[in-house]
PDB file of C-alpha atoms in Angstrom:
ATOM      1  CA  MET A   1       5.043  58.210  83.351  1.00  0.00           C
ATOM      2  CA  LYS A   2       4.400  55.991  86.291  1.00  0.00           C
ATOM      3  CA  LYS A   3       0.934  57.528  86.754  1.00  0.00           C
ATOM      4  CA  LEU A   4       0.066  56.916  83.079  1.00  0.00           C
ATOM      5  CA  CYS A   5       1.025  53.277  83.426  1.00  0.00           C
ATOM      6  CA  SER A   6      -1.139  52.783  86.489  1.00  0.00           C
ATOM      7  CA  CYS A   7      -4.126  54.365  84.674  1.00  0.00           C
ATOM      8  CA  ALA A   8      -3.591  52.140  81.671  1.00  0.00           C
ATOM      9  CA  SER A   9      -3.187  49.217  84.013  1.00  0.00           C
ATOM     10  CA  ALA A  10      -6.408  50.147  85.805  1.00  0.00           C
ATOM     11  CA  ARG A  11      -8.283  50.380  82.452  1.00  0.00           C
ATOM     12  CA  MET A  12      -6.929  46.994  81.419  1.00  0.00           C
ATOM     13  CA  LYS A  13      -8.022  45.523  84.749  1.00  0.00           C
ATOM     14  CA  ARG A  14     -11.539  47.004  84.279  1.00  0.00           C
ATOM     15  CA  LYS A  15     -11.717  45.599  80.730  1.00  0.00           C
ATOM     16  CA  HIS A  16     -10.422  42.228  81.911  1.00  0.00           C
ATOM     17  CA  ASN A  17     -12.835  42.296  84.855  1.00  0.00           C
ATOM     18  CA  LEU A  18     -15.766  43.154  82.520  1.00  0.00           C
ATOM     19  CA  ALA A  19     -14.779  40.417  80.072  1.00  0.00           C
ATOM     20  CA  SER A  20     -14.502  37.917  82.922  1.00  0.00           C
ATOM     21  CA  ARG A  21     -17.929  38.896  84.228  1.00  0.00           C
ATOM     22  CA  LEU A  22     -19.487  38.583  80.758  1.00  0.00           C
ATOM     23  CA  LEU A  23     -17.892  35.186  80.239  1.00  0.00           C
ATOM     24  CA  LEU A  24     -19.078  34.048  83.665  1.00  0.00           C
ATOM     25  CA  ALA A  25     -22.623  35.281  82.893  1.00  0.00           C
ATOM     26  CA  VAL A  26     -22.683  33.398  79.584  1.00  0.00           C
ATOM     27  CA  VAL A  27     -21.436  30.218  81.287  1.00  0.00           C
ATOM     28  CA  MET A  28     -24.025  30.545  84.071  1.00  0.00           C
ATOM     29  CA  ILE A  29     -26.883  31.140  81.619  1.00  0.00           C
ATOM     30  CA  GLY A  30     -25.790  28.157  79.533  1.00  0.00           C
ATOM     31  CA  ALA A  31     -25.536  25.974  82.626  1.00  0.00           C
ATOM     32  CA  GLY A  32     -28.935  27.192  83.804  1.00  0.00           C
ATOM     33  CA  VAL A  33     -30.557  26.301  80.501  1.00  0.00           C
ATOM     34  CA  GLY A  34     -28.871  22.903  80.509  1.00  0.00           C
ATOM     35  CA  LEU A  35     -29.855  22.190  84.093  1.00  0.00           C
ATOM     36  CA  SER A  36     -33.412  23.360  83.596  1.00  0.00           C
ATOM     37  CA  SER A  37     -33.892  21.013  80.635  1.00  0.00           C
ATOM     38  CA  CYS A  38     -32.494  18.128  82.691  1.00  0.00           C
ATOM     39  CA  TYR A  39     -34.704  19.107  85.576  1.00  0.00           C
ATOM     40  CA  ILE A  40     -37.839  19.125  83.429  1.00  0.00           C
ATOM     41  CA  ASP A  41     -37.437  15.642  81.947  1.00  0.00           C
ATOM     42  CA  GLY A  42     -34.828  14.226  84.298  1.00  0.00           C
ATOM     43  CA  GLY A  43     -32.529  13.627  81.333  1.00  0.00           C
ATOM     44  CA  VAL A  44     -33.895  10.079  81.188  1.00  0.00           C
ATOM     45  CA  TRP A  45     -35.498   8.498  78.150  1.00  0.00           C
ATOM     46  CA  ASN A  46     -38.685   6.896  79.449  1.00  0.00           C
ATOM     47  CA  PRO A  47     -41.172   5.985  76.691  1.00  0.00           C
ATOM     48  CA  SER A  48     -44.542   4.424  77.389  1.00  0.00           C
ATOM     49  CA  PRO A  49     -46.507   1.673  75.610  1.00  0.00           C
ATOM     50  CA  PRO A  50     -48.360   2.541  72.413  1.00  0.00           C
ATOM     51  CA  TYR A  51     -51.672   4.295  72.968  1.00  0.00           C
ATOM     52  CA  ASP A  52     -53.905   1.539  71.611  1.00  0.00           C
ATOM     53  CA  TRP A  53     -52.054  -1.392  73.223  1.00  0.00           C
ATOM     54  CA  ASN A  54     -53.994  -3.018  76.066  1.00  0.00           C
ATOM     55  CA  ASN A  55     -52.713  -5.718  78.412  1.00  0.00           C
ATOM     56  CA  THR A  56     -49.038  -5.287  77.617  1.00  0.00           C
ATOM     57  CA  PHE A  57     -46.465  -7.528  79.277  1.00  0.00           C
ATOM     58  CA  TYR A  58     -42.751  -8.324  79.208  1.00  0.00           C
ATOM     59  CA  ASP A  59     -42.178 -11.788  77.772  1.00  0.00           C
ATOM     60  CA  GLN A  60     -39.565 -13.453  79.993  1.00  0.00           C
ATOM     61  CA  ASN A  61     -38.619 -15.739  77.095  1.00  0.00           C
ATOM     62  CA  LEU A  62     -37.078 -12.705  75.359  1.00  0.00           C
ATOM     63  CA  ASN A  63     -34.666 -11.995  78.218  1.00  0.00           C
ATOM     64  CA  GLY A  64     -31.006 -12.016  77.258  1.00  0.00           C
ATOM     65  CA  TYR A  65     -28.897 -11.356  74.174  1.00  0.00           C
ATOM     66  CA  TRP A  66     -29.860 -12.174  70.594  1.00  0.00           C
ATOM     67  CA  GLN A  67     -27.587 -12.044  67.529  1.00  0.00           C
ATOM     68  CA  LEU A  68     -29.031 -11.394  64.067  1.00  0.00           C
ATOM     69  CA  VAL A  69     -28.185 -14.408  61.886  1.00  0.00           C
ATOM     70  CA  GLN A  70     -30.622 -14.169  58.949  1.00  0.00           C
ATOM     71  CA  ILE A  71     -32.663 -11.618  57.035  1.00  0.00           C
ATOM     72  CA  ASN A  72     -35.354 -13.079  54.777  1.00  0.00           C
ATOM     73  CA  GLY A  73     -33.594 -16.453  54.673  1.00  0.00           C
ATOM     74  CA  ARG A  74     -30.143 -15.044  53.882  1.00  0.00           C
ATOM     75  CA  ASN A  75     -27.313 -15.477  56.361  1.00  0.00           C
ATOM     76  CA  VAL A  76     -25.923 -12.320  57.909  1.00  0.00           C
ATOM     77  CA  GLY A  77     -22.273 -11.733  58.760  1.00  0.00           C
ATOM     78  CA  GLY A  78     -19.613  -9.090  59.190  1.00  0.00           C
ATOM     79  CA  TYR A  79     -20.824  -5.549  59.735  1.00  0.00           C
ATOM     80  CA  ASP A  80     -24.440  -6.537  59.007  1.00  0.00           C
ATOM     81  CA  VAL A  81     -24.659  -8.393  62.321  1.00  0.00           C
ATOM     82  CA  ASN A  82     -26.462  -6.661  65.157  1.00  0.00           C
ATOM     83  CA  TYR A  83     -27.559  -7.675  68.645  1.00  0.00           C
ATOM     84  CA  LEU A  84     -30.658  -7.107  70.736  1.00  0.00           C
ATOM     85  CA  PHE A  85     -30.668  -7.265  74.521  1.00  0.00           C
ATOM     86  CA  PHE A  86     -33.945  -7.606  76.401  1.00  0.00           C
ATOM     87  CA  GLY A  87     -33.581  -6.809  80.088  1.00  0.00           C
ATOM     88  CA  GLY A  88     -36.888  -8.227  81.267  1.00  0.00           C
ATOM     89  CA  ASN A  89     -38.391  -4.937  82.379  1.00  0.00           C
ATOM     90  CA  GLY A  90     -39.323  -3.391  79.053  1.00  0.00           C
ATOM     91  CA  ARG A  91     -35.883  -1.918  78.572  1.00  0.00           C
ATOM     92  CA  GLY A  92     -32.881  -3.160  76.639  1.00  0.00           C
ATOM     93  CA  ARG A  93     -30.190  -2.236  74.147  1.00  0.00           C
ATOM     94  CA  TYR A  94     -29.524  -2.462  70.443  1.00  0.00           C
ATOM     95  CA  TYR A  95     -25.894  -3.096  69.411  1.00  0.00           C
ATOM     96  CA  TYR A  96     -24.932  -2.372  65.811  1.00  0.00           C
ATOM     97  CA  TYR A  97     -22.190  -1.368  63.398  1.00  0.00           C
ATOM     98  CA  ASP A  98     -22.096   1.902  61.499  1.00  0.00           C
ATOM     99  CA  ARG A  99     -19.291   2.233  58.933  1.00  0.00           C
ATOM    100  CA  GLY A 100     -17.339  -0.427  60.792  1.00  0.00           C
ATOM    101  CA  ALA A 101     -17.580   1.269  64.196  1.00  0.00           C
ATOM    102  CA  ARG A 102     -19.471  -0.330  67.073  1.00  0.00           C
ATOM    103  CA  TYR A 103     -22.416   1.510  68.651  1.00  0.00           C
ATOM    104  CA  TRP A 104     -25.300   0.806  70.985  1.00  0.00           C
ATOM    105  CA  GLU A 105     -28.470   2.590  71.979  1.00  0.00           C
ATOM    106  CA  ASN A 106     -31.248   2.078  74.476  1.00  0.00           C
ATOM    107  CA  THR A 107     -34.477   0.353  73.506  1.00  0.00           C
ATOM    108  CA  ALA A 108     -37.906  -0.032  75.063  1.00  0.00           C
ATOM    109  CA  TYR A 109     -40.337  -2.826  74.321  1.00  0.00           C
ATOM    110  CA  TRP A 110     -43.815  -4.068  75.136  1.00  0.00           C
ATOM    111  CA  CYS A 111     -45.438  -7.366  74.207  1.00  0.00           C
ATOM    112  CA  GLN A 112     -49.070  -8.254  73.710  1.00  0.00           C
ATOM    113  CA  ASP A 113     -51.058 -11.312  72.742  1.00  0.00           C
ATOM    114  CA  ALA A 114     -51.680 -12.054  69.097  1.00  0.00           C
ATOM    115  CA  VAL A 115     -54.166  -9.802  67.334  1.00  0.00           C
ATOM    116  CA  SER A 116     -55.945  -9.845  63.981  1.00  0.00           C
ATOM    117  CA  GLY A 117     -56.065 -13.626  63.731  1.00  0.00           C
ATOM    118  CA  SER A 118     -52.312 -14.127  64.076  1.00  0.00           C
ATOM    119  CA  THR A 119     -51.033 -17.015  66.165  1.00  0.00           C
ATOM    120  CA  TYR A 120     -47.884 -15.123  67.173  1.00  0.00           C
ATOM    121  CA  TYR A 121     -47.279 -12.598  69.885  1.00  0.00           C
ATOM    122  CA  GLN A 122     -46.609  -8.993  68.948  1.00  0.00           C
ATOM    123  CA  ILE A 123     -43.783  -6.802  70.146  1.00  0.00           C
ATOM    124  CA  ASN A 124     -43.512  -3.049  69.948  1.00  0.00           C
ATOM    125  CA  LEU A 125     -39.813  -2.167  69.845  1.00  0.00           C
ATOM    126  CA  GLN A 126     -38.728   1.438  70.175  1.00  0.00           C
ATOM    127  CA  TYR A 127     -35.172   2.654  69.582  1.00  0.00           C
ATOM    128  CA  GLU A 128     -34.009   5.709  71.502  1.00  0.00           C
ATOM    129  CA  SER A 129     -32.607   7.450  68.420  1.00  0.00           C
ATOM    130  CA  SER A 130     -35.605   6.992  66.134  1.00  0.00           C
ATOM    131  CA  GLY A 131     -38.567   7.753  68.352  1.00  0.00           C
ATOM    132  CA  ALA A 132     -40.896   5.813  66.030  1.00  0.00           C
ATOM    133  CA  PRO A 133     -41.698   2.354  67.404  1.00  0.00           C
ATOM    134  CA  THR A 134     -41.757  -0.760  65.232  1.00  0.00           C
ATOM    135  CA  THR A 135     -44.462  -3.357  65.740  1.00  0.00           C
ATOM    136  CA  MET A 136     -43.878  -6.933  64.602  1.00  0.00           C
ATOM    137  CA  ASN A 137     -44.974 -10.488  65.225  1.00  0.00           C
ATOM    138  CA  TYR A 138     -42.525 -12.794  66.930  1.00  0.00           C
ATOM    139  CA  TYR A 139     -42.169 -16.408  67.907  1.00  0.00           C
ATOM    140  CA  PHE A 140     -39.510 -18.787  69.181  1.00  0.00           C
ATOM    141  CA  ALA A 141     -38.083 -21.817  67.392  1.00  0.00           C
ATOM    142  CA  ASP A 142     -35.418 -24.433  68.134  1.00  0.00           C
ATOM    143  CA  ARG A 143     -36.611 -24.883  71.740  1.00  0.00           C
ATOM    144  CA  GLY A 144     -36.352 -21.165  72.482  1.00  0.00           C
ATOM    145  CA  ARG A 145     -32.838 -20.686  71.119  1.00  0.00           C
ATOM    146  CA  THR A 146     -34.062 -18.849  68.011  1.00  0.00           C
ATOM    147  CA  LEU A 147     -36.184 -15.707  67.911  1.00  0.00           C
ATOM    148  CA  VAL A 148     -38.052 -14.955  64.687  1.00  0.00           C
ATOM    149  CA  MET A 149     -39.459 -11.449  64.100  1.00  0.00           C
ATOM    150  CA  GLN A 150     -41.736 -10.608  61.167  1.00  0.00           C
ATOM    151  CA  TRP A 151     -43.433  -7.479  59.900  1.00  0.00           C
ATOM    152  CA  TRP A 152     -45.058  -6.369  56.710  1.00  0.00           C
ATOM    153  CA  THR A 153     -44.076  -3.623  54.284  1.00  0.00           C
ATOM    154  CA  ASN A 154     -45.338  -2.640  50.859  1.00  0.00           C
ATOM    155  CA  GLY A 155     -42.729  -5.018  49.458  1.00  0.00           C
ATOM    156  CA  GLY A 156     -44.006  -7.985  51.470  1.00  0.00           C
ATOM    157  CA  THR A 157     -42.976  -9.776  54.644  1.00  0.00           C
ATOM    158  CA  VAL A 158     -39.626  -9.016  56.290  1.00  0.00           C
ATOM    159  CA  GLN A 159     -38.235 -11.699  58.579  1.00  0.00           C
ATOM    160  CA  TYR A 160     -35.291 -11.384  60.950  1.00  0.00           C
ATOM    161  CA  VAL A 161     -33.925 -14.467  62.702  1.00  0.00           C
ATOM    162  CA  TYR A 162     -31.910 -14.040  65.901  1.00  0.00           C
ATOM    163  CA  ALA A 163     -29.923 -16.699  67.766  1.00  0.00           C
ATOM    164  CA  SER A 164     -29.560 -16.668  71.530  1.00  0.00           C
ATOM    165  CA  VAL A 165     -26.003 -15.740  72.572  1.00  0.00           C
ATOM    166  CA  PRO A 166     -24.407 -15.232  76.012  1.00  0.00           C
ATOM    167  CA  TYR A 167     -23.505 -11.553  75.418  1.00  0.00           C
ATOM    168  CA  ALA A 168     -22.958  -8.814  72.845  1.00  0.00           C
ATOM    169  CA  PRO A 169     -19.253  -8.357  72.054  1.00  0.00           C
ATOM    170  CA  TRP A 170     -19.293  -4.660  72.976  1.00  0.00           C
TER     171      TRP A 170
END
């Protein structure tokens, strides 16, 4: 009986050893795939200016935090408030609510002089989650304490008004 137990024990050890090796192989392959994808793109989101934009710059007047206070002339409050942060180097963050929870995501931006007869500057703002950049006109009011952004849709002009604030609350 003792010999039978040792054989059964040996078979169990071989099965356990085989299962451990298979699990280790799966983990190593998964880690290899994950590391190779990080190695290829560095795991860093690094967009570039739009193809047809020449002479882009980072407007130092944008630097800092901005709180959304109006959309098309209507005051914004509660969970409709969002914040933009411009870091001065073409990178920033967008702070927003989704179903009452606070979130943020990285942004990239490039400015250029007014085009097509406009007297305002243009900004190309790209959110990390969407991939599709948004281009809009912008200008400052109230001695630089208010940022006004405008763009056009089929329904007409959309205007967001942001107020300069010392920080985003999250």
